[in-house]
Amino acid sequence: VRRPDLCSSTPTQVPGSLRTTTPACTLNVPSEANYTEQLPAGLGARLQEAGVSIPPWRGRPTSTLEKKKRKPQLMEEDESSGALLKPLVFRVDETTPPVVQSVLLERGWNKFDEQEQNAEDWNLYWRTSSFRMTEHINVKPWQQLNHHPGTTKLTRKDCLAKHLKHMRRMYGTSLYQFIPLTFVMPNDYTKFVAEYFQERQMLGTKRSYWICKPAELSRGRGILIFSDFKDFIVDDMYIVQKYISNPLLIGRYKCDLRIYVCVTGFKPLTIYVYQEGLVRFATEKFDLSNLQNNYAHLTNSSINKSGASYEKIKEVIGHGCKWTLSRFFSYLRSWDVDDLLLWKKIHRMVILTILAIAPSVPSAANCFELFGFDILIDDSLKPWLLEVNCSPALTLDCSTDVLKRKLVHDIIDLIYLNGLRNEGREASNTTHRNSNIDAAKSDRGGLDAHDCLPYESLSFTSRMYNKHDSVVEKAVSVHPQAAPASQLEGEMSGQEDFHLSTKEMAQSKPKRRSRHTPHKTLMPYASLFQSHSCKTKTSPRVLSDHGKAPDPQAGNFVLVFPFNEATLGASRNGLNVKRIIQELQKLMNKQHS
Ligand code: ADP
C-alpha cells in the first residue's frame, strides 16, 4: 500500500490549486472581480493576501459576458504558469444524492469518467456509504472524501448511548443530561426491567412511556412505543429509551429538529453548525392514548409523507410536514421564547456529543463528515438528542427541502476554503504574512484583531442577506420579525389558526406578545460564541497559530469549535477533552450569569 505523504504536499498538490501534473485538479480561475464580490465580507481580501486563488464560486451560472471577460485572463494564467486549466472533477456512485451532482455541475465541476480518465484524476468523492480504510490511506493530497473513518460510533444508536454514558461518568450528569435515559439490549435488559418497575411504583396510577428502536435502522423503521411492559418485545440490537412524552407541540403536532453539522477534521477537531435546518412534524395530533399511531408519534418525513394528513392544511403548521429552522425560531420568538438560549444549548450539545468520540476516531486526512443531529424540544424548551445521522437525507421532497441545495454549495465552499487556506499557508508569500503577524504580535505584546482569524471580522449577517441566496431570501420572507402580528399570523399559519392550544400554552410556557418587536438581524443564525465574543474587544479570540486557525464561517456554516484560544490549543497535539469541558463550563456559567 502506497501511503501518501500528506504532510509534505506542495502548494501545487493541494485541492483547488493550479497543478501542472494532474489535469483533474487544475482550475478554471475566474477574474478577481467576479469571485471576490460573492465572498463573505473581508474574506476575498484575506485570501488574496494569502496568495490564494479560488475555484469557480457559488452556483450562479456564468453569463456569456462574464465568460468573454474571463477568457483573456485564463490565457494569461495559462501562459505564465504553464498550467493546463481544467475544472475540478467529482466522483459519485449510484448512492450519491442527485442534488450533490447537480450542485457540482452547476459550479462548473466535471464528472469523473472511469473510462476516459486516470484513476486518480478526481478531487471529490461523495457517496452515501462510508469508505474503506484503504481508500482513506490512499487518498491523494488533491482529493477529498465525504466521510471520515470511525464516525459510526456516533451514528449507531447503541454506540452513541454508550459513548455518552461514558462521558456522563467522566464529566458529570449536569453536562451530559441531553440524551434520554437509554438501555442497550440485550446487555442492559435487567437494568431496564429494574428501572421500569421502580418507576411504575413511583408513578402509581400514572403511566410511563418507553420507545424501542433498532440500533442500526433509520427512517423510523422497526420503532415501537409502549407503556405497558407486556407490549415490550425484547430484541438484540435494539435500544430502549425513555419516551419524551411532553414534547413541545405546535398546533398540537409533535416535531423535531434536523441540525446539519460538518466536521472538517477530528485532529484538530473542527466543528461547523449550519445556521439553517429543518423542523419535521408528525402529521396527526399528538395523543398519548394511542401509542401505535406512527403519524402522531414519529416525526420522520419518510413516514409522514405517506400519511393521509400530509397534504392537508394542518393547524398552525400548514401543508406538508416540514418547516425551515428559521421559521421555527421566528415562531418561538413570536411567543417570547428565548430562542437564542435554545440555540446555544444546541451548539453545546453538538460539541459535547462529538467530543465523546473525537479522541478515538482514527487519523485521516482530506475528508470531512456531514452529520444530521435529530433534536427534540420538550415543553420546558429543553433540547434532547435523539440520534445522529451520517449521510443525512439530501433528497428534495418538498419546497422546504430547497435549503439542501444551498447546504451542499456551502459544504463545497467550506471544504475548499479550508483547502485553499492551506495552500495559502504553504505558498511562499505566506512566510511574509506570518512574519508580519509575528512582528505585529511582538509590537503589541499580545493578541490583536489582525493576528487572529477573528470571529468578528467576517460579518455573517451581511452574508445572510446576499441577494444570491435564494433559500435565505425565502427564510427572510417567511420571517415574521419585521412583519406586523396579523400579517405574521397569516404567513405562519398557512391561513389556519395561529394560536397554540390551551394545553400547549400551559405546557410550553411561551406567552403571546401584545405587539411584536421586530428583530434587527436574523439571529440566532450567527454563531453564539461569535456573538458572545463580539461584545467586547478584549474577549478571547481564536489565535492564528501560524495561520492555521479554522475559517470562522463559510456560507451558512459557522464555526462552533474551537470557540476560543484555549479550546484551539486544547484541540492541537492530542485532544485535551478535560480542558475543553472546563472551557465549555466557563462559557455556560458566563451565559447563565
Ligand atoms: P430513526 O433513525 O429510525 O429515525 P430516531 O431515533 O430518529 O430513529 O427516531 C425516529 C422518531 O421517533 C424521531 O424523529 C422522533 O419523532 C421519535 N422519537 C425517537 N426517540 C424518541 C424519544 N426518546 N422520545 C420521543 N420521541 C422519540
Coordinates of C-alpha atoms and ligand atoms in Angstrom, one line a residue:
V1 CA 0.0 0.0 0.0
R2 CA 1.4 3.3 -1.0
R3 CA 0.9 5.8 1.7
P4 CA 0.5 9.4 0.5
D5 CA 2.9 11.8 2.1
L6 CA 0.1 14.2 3.2
C7 CA 2.3 16.4 5.3
S8 CA 4.7 17.2 2.5
S9 CA 2.1 18.2 0.0
T10 CA 3.4 21.1 -2.0
P11 CA 1.3 24.1 -2.9
T12 CA 0.8 22.6 -6.3
Q13 CA -0.9 19.5 -4.9
V14 CA -3.4 20.9 -2.6
P15 CA -7.1 20.7 -3.6
G16 CA -8.2 23.7 -5.6
S17 CA -4.7 24.8 -6.6
L18 CA -3.2 25.1 -10.0
R19 CA -1.4 22.0 -10.8
T20 CA 0.9 21.1 -13.6
T21 CA 0.9 17.3 -13.2
T22 CA -2.6 16.1 -12.8
P23 CA -5.1 17.9 -15.0
A24 CA -8.1 16.9 -12.8
C25 CA -7.2 19.4 -10.2
T26 CA -6.3 22.4 -12.2
L27 CA -8.6 25.3 -12.0
N28 CA -10.7 27.5 -14.1
V29 CA -9.8 30.7 -12.3
P30 CA -12.3 33.5 -12.6
S31 CA -11.3 37.1 -12.6
E32 CA -10.9 38.6 -9.2
A33 CA -13.8 40.9 -9.7
N34 CA -16.1 38.0 -10.4
Y35 CA -15.4 36.0 -7.4
T36 CA -14.5 38.4 -4.7
E37 CA -17.8 40.2 -5.0
Q38 CA -19.5 37.0 -4.0
L39 CA -17.4 36.2 -1.0
P40 CA -18.3 36.9 2.6
A41 CA -17.2 40.4 3.6
G42 CA -13.4 40.6 4.1
L43 CA -12.7 37.0 3.0
G44 CA -11.8 37.8 -0.6
A45 CA -9.1 40.3 0.6
R46 CA -7.8 37.8 3.1
L47 CA -7.5 35.0 0.6
Q48 CA -5.8 37.3 -1.9
E49 CA -3.5 38.5 0.8
A50 CA -2.5 34.9 1.3
G51 CA -1.9 34.5 -2.4
V52 CA -4.8 32.1 -2.8
S53 CA -6.8 31.5 -6.0
I54 CA -10.4 30.5 -5.8
P55 CA -12.4 27.8 -7.6
P56 CA -15.5 28.7 -9.6
W57 CA -17.6 30.2 -6.9
R58 CA -21.2 29.6 -5.9
G59 CA -24.0 28.3 -8.1
R60 CA -24.6 31.4 -10.2
P61 CA -24.5 30.4 -13.9
T62 CA -21.8 32.4 -15.7
S63 CA -23.1 34.9 -18.2
T64 CA -21.7 34.9 -21.7
L65 CA -20.4 38.4 -21.0
E66 CA -18.5 37.2 -17.9
K67 CA -17.1 34.2 -19.9
K68 CA -15.9 36.6 -22.6
K69 CA -14.3 38.9 -19.9
R70 CA -12.6 35.9 -18.3
K71 CA -11.1 34.3 -21.3
P72 CA -8.0 36.6 -21.8
Q73 CA -7.2 36.2 -18.1
L74 CA -7.3 32.4 -18.4
M75 CA -5.0 32.6 -21.3
E76 CA -2.6 34.9 -19.3
E77 CA -2.7 32.5 -16.4
D78 CA -2.1 29.6 -18.8
E79 CA 0.8 31.2 -20.5
S80 CA 2.6 32.5 -17.4
S81 CA 2.1 29.3 -15.2
G82 CA 2.2 26.7 -18.0
A83 CA -0.7 25.1 -16.2
L84 CA -3.4 23.3 -18.0
L85 CA -6.6 25.0 -16.9
K86 CA -9.4 22.5 -16.3
P87 CA -12.3 22.3 -14.0
L88 CA -12.3 20.3 -10.8
V89 CA -13.6 16.7 -11.0
F90 CA -16.1 15.0 -8.8
R91 CA -16.7 11.3 -8.4
V92 CA -20.0 9.7 -7.5
D93 CA -21.7 6.3 -7.3
E94 CA -25.3 5.2 -7.5
T95 CA -25.9 6.2 -3.9
T96 CA -24.8 9.8 -4.3
P97 CA -27.7 12.2 -3.8
P98 CA -28.7 13.8 -7.2
V99 CA -28.5 17.2 -5.6
V100 CA -24.8 16.8 -5.0
Q101 CA -24.1 16.1 -8.6
S102 CA -26.3 18.9 -9.8
V103 CA -24.7 21.4 -7.5
L104 CA -21.2 20.4 -8.5
L105 CA -22.1 20.6 -12.2
E106 CA -23.7 24.0 -11.6
R107 CA -20.4 25.1 -10.0
G108 CA -18.5 24.2 -13.2
W109 CA -17.1 20.8 -12.0
N110 CA -16.8 17.9 -14.3
K111 CA -18.0 14.4 -13.5
F112 CA -15.3 11.7 -13.2
D113 CA -15.4 9.2 -16.1
E114 CA -13.6 5.9 -15.3
Q115 CA -13.2 5.0 -19.0
E116 CA -11.8 8.3 -20.0
Q117 CA -9.8 9.5 -17.0
N118 CA -6.8 8.4 -15.0
A119 CA -8.0 6.5 -11.8
E120 CA -6.6 9.3 -9.6
D121 CA -7.9 12.3 -11.6
W122 CA -10.7 13.4 -9.3
N123 CA -10.9 15.9 -6.5
L124 CA -14.0 15.0 -4.5
Y125 CA -15.6 11.6 -4.0
W126 CA -19.1 11.9 -2.5
R127 CA -21.2 8.8 -1.7
T128 CA -23.7 7.7 0.9
S129 CA -21.8 4.7 2.3
S130 CA -18.5 5.1 4.2
F131 CA -15.1 4.5 2.7
R132 CA -12.8 1.6 3.4
M133 CA -9.7 2.3 5.4
T134 CA -7.5 1.6 2.4
E135 CA -9.4 4.2 0.4
H136 CA -8.6 6.7 3.2
I137 CA -5.0 5.7 3.3
N138 CA -4.7 6.0 -0.5
V139 CA -6.3 9.4 -0.8
K140 CA -4.2 11.8 -2.7
P141 CA -3.3 15.3 -1.5
W142 CA -5.7 16.9 -4.1
Q143 CA -8.6 14.6 -3.2
Q144 CA -11.4 14.8 -0.6
L145 CA -13.7 12.1 0.7
N146 CA -17.1 13.0 2.2
H147 CA -16.8 10.6 5.1
H148 CA -14.4 10.3 8.0
P149 CA -13.5 6.9 9.3
G150 CA -14.8 5.9 12.8
T151 CA -17.9 8.0 12.8
T152 CA -20.3 5.1 13.2
K153 CA -19.5 5.5 16.9
L154 CA -21.9 8.4 16.8
T155 CA -24.3 7.3 14.2
R156 CA -25.3 3.9 15.6
K157 CA -27.8 4.4 18.3
D158 CA -26.3 1.9 20.7
C159 CA -22.7 3.2 20.3
L160 CA -23.9 6.8 20.8
A161 CA -25.7 5.8 24.0
K162 CA -22.5 4.0 25.3
H163 CA -20.2 6.9 24.5
L164 CA -22.5 9.5 26.1
K165 CA -22.9 7.3 29.1
H166 CA -19.1 7.1 29.4
M167 CA -18.9 10.9 29.2
R168 CA -21.5 11.3 31.8
R169 CA -19.5 9.1 34.1
M170 CA -16.3 11.1 33.4
Y171 CA -17.6 14.7 33.4
G172 CA -20.9 14.6 35.3
T173 CA -24.5 14.3 34.6
S174 CA -25.2 18.0 34.5
L175 CA -23.3 18.4 31.2
Y176 CA -24.5 15.2 29.6
Q177 CA -28.1 15.2 30.5
F178 CA -29.4 15.8 27.0
I179 CA -29.8 12.2 26.0
P180 CA -32.9 10.4 27.3
L181 CA -32.2 7.5 29.6
T182 CA -31.2 4.7 27.3
F183 CA -30.6 0.9 27.7
V184 CA -28.8 -1.1 25.1
M185 CA -30.2 -4.6 24.5
P186 CA -29.6 -7.3 25.3
N187 CA -26.8 -6.3 27.8
D188 CA -28.9 -3.8 29.8
Y189 CA -32.1 -5.9 29.9
T190 CA -32.0 -6.5 33.7
K191 CA -31.2 -2.8 34.4
F192 CA -34.1 -1.8 32.2
V193 CA -36.6 -4.1 33.9
A194 CA -35.5 -2.8 37.3
E195 CA -35.9 0.8 36.2
Y196 CA -39.3 0.1 34.6
F197 CA -40.8 -1.4 37.7
Q198 CA -39.2 1.1 40.1
E199 CA -40.7 3.9 38.1
R200 CA -44.1 2.2 37.9
Q201 CA -44.1 2.0 41.7
M202 CA -43.2 5.7 42.0
L203 CA -45.8 6.9 39.5
G204 CA -48.6 4.9 41.0
T205 CA -51.5 5.1 38.6
K206 CA -49.7 7.4 36.2
R207 CA -48.2 5.7 33.1
S208 CA -44.6 5.8 32.0
Y209 CA -43.6 5.7 28.3
W210 CA -40.8 4.0 26.5
I211 CA -39.5 3.8 22.9
C212 CA -37.8 0.8 21.5
K213 CA -35.5 1.5 18.4
P214 CA -33.4 -0.8 16.3
A215 CA -29.7 0.3 16.8
E216 CA -28.8 0.4 13.2
L217 CA -32.0 1.2 11.3
S218 CA -33.2 4.6 10.3
R219 CA -36.3 6.4 9.0
G220 CA -38.4 5.3 11.8
R221 CA -38.3 1.6 10.7
G222 CA -38.9 -1.0 13.4
I223 CA -39.8 1.5 16.2
L224 CA -42.2 0.6 19.0
I225 CA -43.6 2.9 21.7
F226 CA -45.0 1.2 24.8
S227 CA -46.2 1.9 28.2
D228 CA -47.2 -1.5 29.4
F229 CA -44.4 -4.0 29.9
K230 CA -46.4 -6.7 28.2
D231 CA -46.1 -4.8 25.0
F232 CA -42.4 -4.7 25.1
I233 CA -40.7 -7.2 22.7
V234 CA -37.1 -7.7 23.6
D235 CA -34.7 -8.0 20.7
D236 CA -31.0 -7.9 20.1
M237 CA -29.5 -4.8 18.5
Y238 CA -32.2 -2.6 20.0
I239 CA -32.1 0.3 22.4
V240 CA -34.9 1.0 24.8
Q241 CA -35.2 4.7 25.6
K242 CA -37.3 6.9 27.8
Y243 CA -40.0 8.3 25.5
I244 CA -40.2 12.1 25.8
S245 CA -43.9 12.3 26.5
N246 CA -44.1 16.1 26.9
P247 CA -42.8 17.3 23.5
L248 CA -43.2 21.0 22.5
L249 CA -46.3 20.9 20.3
I250 CA -47.0 23.3 17.5
G251 CA -50.7 23.3 16.6
R252 CA -50.8 20.1 18.7
Y253 CA -48.3 18.4 16.4
K254 CA -45.1 16.9 17.6
C255 CA -41.9 18.0 15.8
D256 CA -38.1 17.5 15.9
L257 CA -35.2 19.5 14.5
R258 CA -32.7 18.3 11.9
I259 CA -29.5 20.2 12.5
Y260 CA -26.7 19.9 10.0
V261 CA -23.2 19.7 11.4
C262 CA -20.0 19.5 9.4
V263 CA -16.8 18.2 11.0
T264 CA -14.0 19.2 8.7
G265 CA -11.4 17.5 10.8
F266 CA -11.1 15.5 14.1
K267 CA -7.4 16.2 14.5
P268 CA -7.5 19.1 15.3
L269 CA -11.2 19.0 16.0
T270 CA -13.1 21.5 13.9
I271 CA -16.9 21.7 14.0
Y272 CA -19.3 23.8 12.0
V273 CA -23.0 24.1 12.6
Y274 CA -25.3 25.1 9.7
Q275 CA -27.4 28.1 10.6
E276 CA -30.5 26.8 8.8
G277 CA -32.1 23.4 9.1
L278 CA -35.4 21.5 9.1
V279 CA -38.2 21.1 11.5
R280 CA -40.0 17.8 10.9
F281 CA -43.6 17.4 12.0
A282 CA -45.8 14.5 12.8
T283 CA -48.9 14.9 10.7
E284 CA -51.5 13.7 13.2
K285 CA -52.2 15.3 16.5
F286 CA -50.1 14.1 19.5
D287 CA -52.1 11.7 21.6
L288 CA -50.7 9.5 24.3
S289 CA -53.8 7.3 24.4
N290 CA -52.8 5.8 21.1
L291 CA -49.1 4.9 21.0
Q292 CA -49.5 2.8 17.9
N293 CA -50.2 5.8 15.6
N294 CA -46.8 6.5 14.0
Y295 CA -48.2 9.6 12.2
A296 CA -48.7 11.2 15.7
H297 CA -45.6 10.0 17.4
L298 CA -42.8 9.8 14.8
T299 CA -41.6 12.8 13.0
N300 CA -39.7 11.1 10.2
S301 CA -40.8 12.6 6.9
S302 CA -40.3 9.3 5.2
I303 CA -43.2 8.1 7.3
N304 CA -45.4 11.2 7.4
K305 CA -45.2 11.9 3.7
S306 CA -47.2 8.8 3.0
G307 CA -49.9 9.7 5.7
A308 CA -53.4 10.7 4.8
S309 CA -52.9 14.1 6.5
Y310 CA -49.7 15.1 4.7
E311 CA -51.4 17.1 2.0
K312 CA -54.0 18.6 4.4
I313 CA -53.6 22.2 5.7
K314 CA -53.0 21.5 9.3
E315 CA -53.5 23.8 12.3
V316 CA -50.6 26.2 12.5
I317 CA -48.1 24.1 10.7
G318 CA -50.0 24.3 7.4
H319 CA -49.4 22.0 4.4
G320 CA -46.8 19.1 4.4
C321 CA -44.6 18.1 7.3
K322 CA -41.6 20.5 7.3
W323 CA -40.6 24.0 8.3
T324 CA -37.3 25.6 8.0
L325 CA -35.4 26.2 11.2
S326 CA -35.6 29.9 10.7
R327 CA -39.4 29.7 10.5
F328 CA -39.5 27.7 13.7
F329 CA -37.3 30.2 15.6
S330 CA -39.4 33.0 14.3
Y331 CA -42.4 31.2 15.7
L332 CA -40.7 30.7 19.1
R333 CA -39.8 34.4 19.2
S334 CA -43.3 35.4 18.5
W335 CA -44.2 33.6 21.8
D336 CA -41.4 35.5 23.6
V337 CA -39.3 32.3 23.8
D338 CA -35.6 32.9 24.2
D339 CA -34.6 31.2 21.0
L340 CA -31.0 32.3 21.3
L341 CA -30.7 30.4 24.6
L342 CA -32.1 27.3 22.9
W343 CA -29.7 27.7 20.0
K344 CA -26.8 28.0 22.5
K345 CA -27.8 24.8 24.2
I346 CA -28.0 23.0 20.8
H347 CA -24.4 24.2 19.9
R348 CA -23.2 23.0 23.2
M349 CA -24.9 19.7 22.8
V350 CA -23.3 19.2 19.4
I351 CA -19.8 19.9 20.7
L352 CA -20.3 17.6 23.8
T353 CA -21.6 14.8 21.6
I354 CA -18.7 15.0 19.1
L355 CA -16.2 15.2 21.9
A356 CA -17.4 11.8 23.1
I357 CA -15.9 10.1 20.1
A358 CA -13.3 12.5 18.9
P359 CA -10.3 11.1 20.8
S360 CA -11.0 7.6 19.5
V361 CA -11.5 8.5 15.9
P362 CA -8.6 7.3 13.6
S363 CA -6.5 10.0 12.0
A364 CA -7.4 10.7 8.4
A365 CA -6.6 13.5 6.1
N366 CA -8.6 15.0 3.3
C367 CA -12.0 14.0 4.5
F368 CA -15.0 15.6 6.2
E369 CA -18.3 14.4 7.6
L370 CA -21.7 15.9 7.4
F371 CA -23.9 14.8 10.3
G372 CA -27.6 15.3 10.8
F373 CA -28.4 15.8 14.5
D374 CA -32.1 14.9 15.4
I375 CA -33.2 17.0 18.4
L376 CA -36.5 17.0 20.1
I377 CA -37.5 20.0 22.2
D378 CA -39.8 19.3 25.2
D379 CA -42.4 21.7 26.6
S380 CA -39.9 23.2 29.0
L381 CA -37.7 24.0 26.0
K382 CA -35.1 21.5 26.9
P383 CA -33.4 20.0 23.8
W384 CA -33.0 16.2 23.8
L385 CA -30.6 14.4 21.4
L386 CA -32.5 11.6 19.7
E387 CA -29.8 10.4 17.3
V388 CA -27.0 11.5 15.0
N389 CA -27.2 10.5 11.3
C390 CA -24.4 10.1 8.9
S391 CA -25.3 10.9 5.3
P392 CA -28.4 12.8 6.4
A393 CA -31.1 12.7 3.6
L394 CA -30.4 15.2 0.8
T395 CA -33.5 14.3 -1.2
L396 CA -35.6 17.3 -2.3
D397 CA -39.2 16.1 -1.4
C398 CA -40.9 19.5 -0.9
S399 CA -40.2 23.2 -1.3
T400 CA -38.7 23.5 2.2
D401 CA -36.0 21.0 1.2
V402 CA -34.6 23.5 -1.2
L403 CA -32.3 24.6 1.6
K404 CA -30.4 21.3 1.0
R405 CA -29.1 22.8 -2.3
K406 CA -27.6 25.7 -0.6
L407 CA -26.3 23.3 2.1
V408 CA -24.3 21.4 -0.5
H409 CA -23.0 24.6 -2.0
D410 CA -21.9 25.7 1.4
I411 CA -20.2 22.4 2.2
I412 CA -18.1 22.8 -1.0
D413 CA -17.3 26.4 0.0
L414 CA -16.3 25.2 3.4
I415 CA -14.0 22.4 2.4
Y416 CA -12.5 24.3 -0.4
L417 CA -11.9 27.3 1.8
N418 CA -10.0 25.1 4.1
G419 CA -8.0 23.6 1.3
L420 CA -7.3 27.0 -0.2
R421 CA -6.3 28.4 3.2
N422 CA -3.8 25.5 3.5
E423 CA -2.5 26.3 0.1
G424 CA -2.1 30.0 1.1
R425 CA -0.3 29.0 4.2
E426 CA 2.2 26.9 2.3
A427 CA 2.7 29.4 -0.5
S428 CA 5.9 31.4 -0.4
N429 CA 4.1 34.7 0.3
T430 CA 2.7 33.2 3.5
T431 CA 6.1 33.4 5.1
H432 CA 5.9 37.1 4.6
R433 CA 2.3 37.1 6.0
N434 CA 3.4 35.2 9.1
S435 CA 6.4 37.2 9.7
N436 CA 4.1 40.3 9.6
I437 CA 1.9 38.6 12.1
D438 CA 4.8 37.8 14.4
A439 CA 6.1 41.3 14.1
A440 CA 2.7 42.7 14.9
K441 CA 2.4 40.4 17.9
S442 CA 5.7 41.5 19.4
D443 CA 4.8 45.1 18.7
R444 CA 1.7 44.9 20.6
G445 CA 2.8 42.3 23.0
G446 CA -0.4 40.2 22.6
L447 CA -3.5 39.4 20.7
D448 CA -4.8 41.7 18.1
A449 CA -7.6 41.6 15.6
H450 CA -5.0 41.4 12.8
D451 CA -3.0 38.5 14.0
C452 CA -6.1 36.3 14.5
L453 CA -8.5 34.8 12.2
P454 CA -11.0 37.0 14.0
Y455 CA -14.5 35.7 14.6
E456 CA -15.6 39.3 14.4
S457 CA -14.0 40.2 11.1
L458 CA -16.5 38.4 9.0
S459 CA -19.9 39.7 9.1
F460 CA -22.2 36.7 9.0
T461 CA -25.4 38.7 8.7
S462 CA -24.1 40.5 5.6
R463 CA -23.6 37.1 4.0
M464 CA -27.0 36.0 5.2
Y465 CA -28.6 38.7 3.1
N466 CA -26.6 38.1 0.0
K467 CA -29.1 38.6 -2.8
H468 CA -28.0 35.4 -4.5
D469 CA -29.1 33.3 -1.5
S470 CA -32.5 32.3 -2.6
V471 CA -33.0 30.0 0.4
V472 CA -32.1 32.7 2.8
E473 CA -34.3 35.1 1.0
K474 CA -37.1 32.6 1.5
A475 CA -36.3 32.3 5.1
V476 CA -36.4 36.0 5.5
S477 CA -39.7 36.2 3.6
V478 CA -41.4 33.9 6.0
H479 CA -39.6 35.5 8.9
P480 CA -42.2 37.3 11.0
Q481 CA -39.8 39.6 12.7
A482 CA -40.4 42.7 10.7
A483 CA -44.0 41.9 10.0
P484 CA -47.0 43.2 11.9
A485 CA -48.5 40.5 14.1
S486 CA -51.5 40.0 11.9
Q487 CA -49.6 39.6 8.7
L488 CA -47.2 37.3 10.5
E489 CA -50.1 35.1 11.7
G490 CA -51.3 34.7 8.1
E491 CA -47.9 33.7 6.9
M492 CA -47.1 31.4 9.7
S493 CA -50.4 29.6 9.8
G494 CA -50.9 28.9 6.2
Q495 CA -54.3 30.6 6.5
E496 CA -55.2 28.5 9.5
D497 CA -55.5 29.3 13.2
F498 CA -52.1 30.6 14.6
H499 CA -53.0 30.0 18.2
L500 CA -51.5 27.3 20.3
S501 CA -53.9 25.0 22.0
T502 CA -54.6 25.9 25.7
K503 CA -52.9 22.7 26.7
E504 CA -49.9 23.7 24.7
M505 CA -49.8 27.1 26.1
A506 CA -50.0 25.8 29.6
Q507 CA -47.3 23.2 28.9
S508 CA -44.8 25.1 26.8
K509 CA -44.9 28.4 28.6
P510 CA -44.5 30.8 25.6
K511 CA -46.7 33.8 26.1
R512 CA -48.3 35.8 23.4
R513 CA -46.9 39.2 22.9
S514 CA -49.4 42.0 22.6
R515 CA -47.2 43.7 19.9
H516 CA -44.4 42.1 18.0
T517 CA -41.0 43.7 18.4
P518 CA -39.1 43.5 15.2
H519 CA -35.6 41.9 15.5
K520 CA -32.9 43.7 13.6
T521 CA -30.9 40.7 12.4
L522 CA -31.5 37.0 11.7
M523 CA -30.1 35.9 15.0
P524 CA -29.7 33.2 16.1
Y525 CA -28.2 32.4 12.8
A526 CA -24.8 33.9 13.7
S527 CA -22.5 31.8 15.9
L528 CA -23.4 32.2 19.5
F529 CA -19.8 32.1 20.6
Q530 CA -19.2 34.6 17.9
S531 CA -22.0 36.8 19.1
H532 CA -20.7 36.4 22.6
S533 CA -17.2 37.4 21.7
C534 CA -18.4 40.3 19.7
K535 CA -19.5 42.1 22.8
T536 CA -16.1 43.1 24.0
K537 CA -12.9 44.0 22.2
T538 CA -10.8 42.2 24.7
S539 CA -12.8 38.9 24.6
P540 CA -10.8 35.8 23.7
R541 CA -10.4 35.1 20.0
V542 CA -9.0 32.2 18.1
L543 CA -5.4 32.9 17.7
S544 CA -3.9 32.2 14.4
D545 CA -1.4 29.5 15.1
H546 CA 0.9 30.4 12.1
G547 CA -2.2 30.9 10.1
K548 CA -3.7 27.5 11.0
A549 CA -6.9 28.7 12.7
P550 CA -10.0 27.4 11.0
D551 CA -12.2 29.7 9.0
P552 CA -14.9 31.3 11.1
Q553 CA -17.6 30.6 8.5
A554 CA -18.4 29.5 5.1
G555 CA -21.8 30.3 3.7
N556 CA -24.3 29.4 6.4
F557 CA -21.8 27.2 8.2
V558 CA -20.4 28.8 11.4
L559 CA -17.5 27.5 13.4
V560 CA -18.6 26.4 16.8
F561 CA -15.4 24.5 17.8
P562 CA -12.8 25.6 18.6
F563 CA -14.5 28.6 20.1
N564 CA -11.6 30.4 21.8
E565 CA -7.9 30.4 22.0
A566 CA -7.9 27.9 24.9
T567 CA -10.0 25.3 23.0
L568 CA -7.9 25.8 19.9
G569 CA -4.9 24.9 22.0
A570 CA -6.6 22.0 23.6
S571 CA -7.5 20.5 20.3
R572 CA -3.9 20.5 19.0
N573 CA -1.4 17.8 19.6
G574 CA -3.9 15.3 21.0
L575 CA -7.3 16.4 22.2
N576 CA -7.4 17.6 25.8
V577 CA -11.1 16.8 26.5
K578 CA -10.9 17.7 30.1
R579 CA -9.6 21.2 29.3
I580 CA -12.3 21.7 26.6
I581 CA -15.0 20.6 29.1
Q582 CA -13.7 23.2 31.5
E583 CA -13.9 25.9 28.9
L584 CA -17.4 24.9 28.0
Q585 CA -18.4 25.0 31.6
K586 CA -16.9 28.5 31.9
L587 CA -18.9 29.6 28.9
M588 CA -22.1 28.1 30.3
N589 CA -21.5 29.9 33.6
K590 CA -21.0 33.2 31.7
Q591 CA -24.1 32.7 29.7
H592 CA -26.2 32.0 32.7
S593 CA -24.8 34.9 34.7
Ligands
ADP1 P1 -34.7 6.7 13.2 O1 -33.2 6.6 12.9 O2 -35.4 5.5 12.8 O3 -35.2 7.9 12.5 P2 -34.9 8.2 15.7 O4 -34.2 7.9 16.9 O5 -34.6 9.4 14.9 O6 -34.8 6.9 14.7 O7 -36.5 8.2 16.0 C1 -37.5 8.4 15.0 C2 -38.5 9.3 15.5 O8 -39.1 8.8 16.7 C3 -37.9 10.7 15.9 O9 -37.9 11.5 14.8 C4 -38.9 11.1 17.0 O10 -40.0 11.7 16.4 C5 -39.3 9.8 17.6 N1 -38.5 9.6 18.8 C6 -37.3 8.9 18.9 N2 -36.9 8.8 20.1 C7 -37.7 9.4 20.9 C8 -37.8 9.7 22.3 N3 -36.9 9.2 23.1 N4 -38.8 10.4 22.8 C9 -39.8 10.9 21.9 N5 -39.8 10.6 20.6 C10 -38.8 9.9 20.1

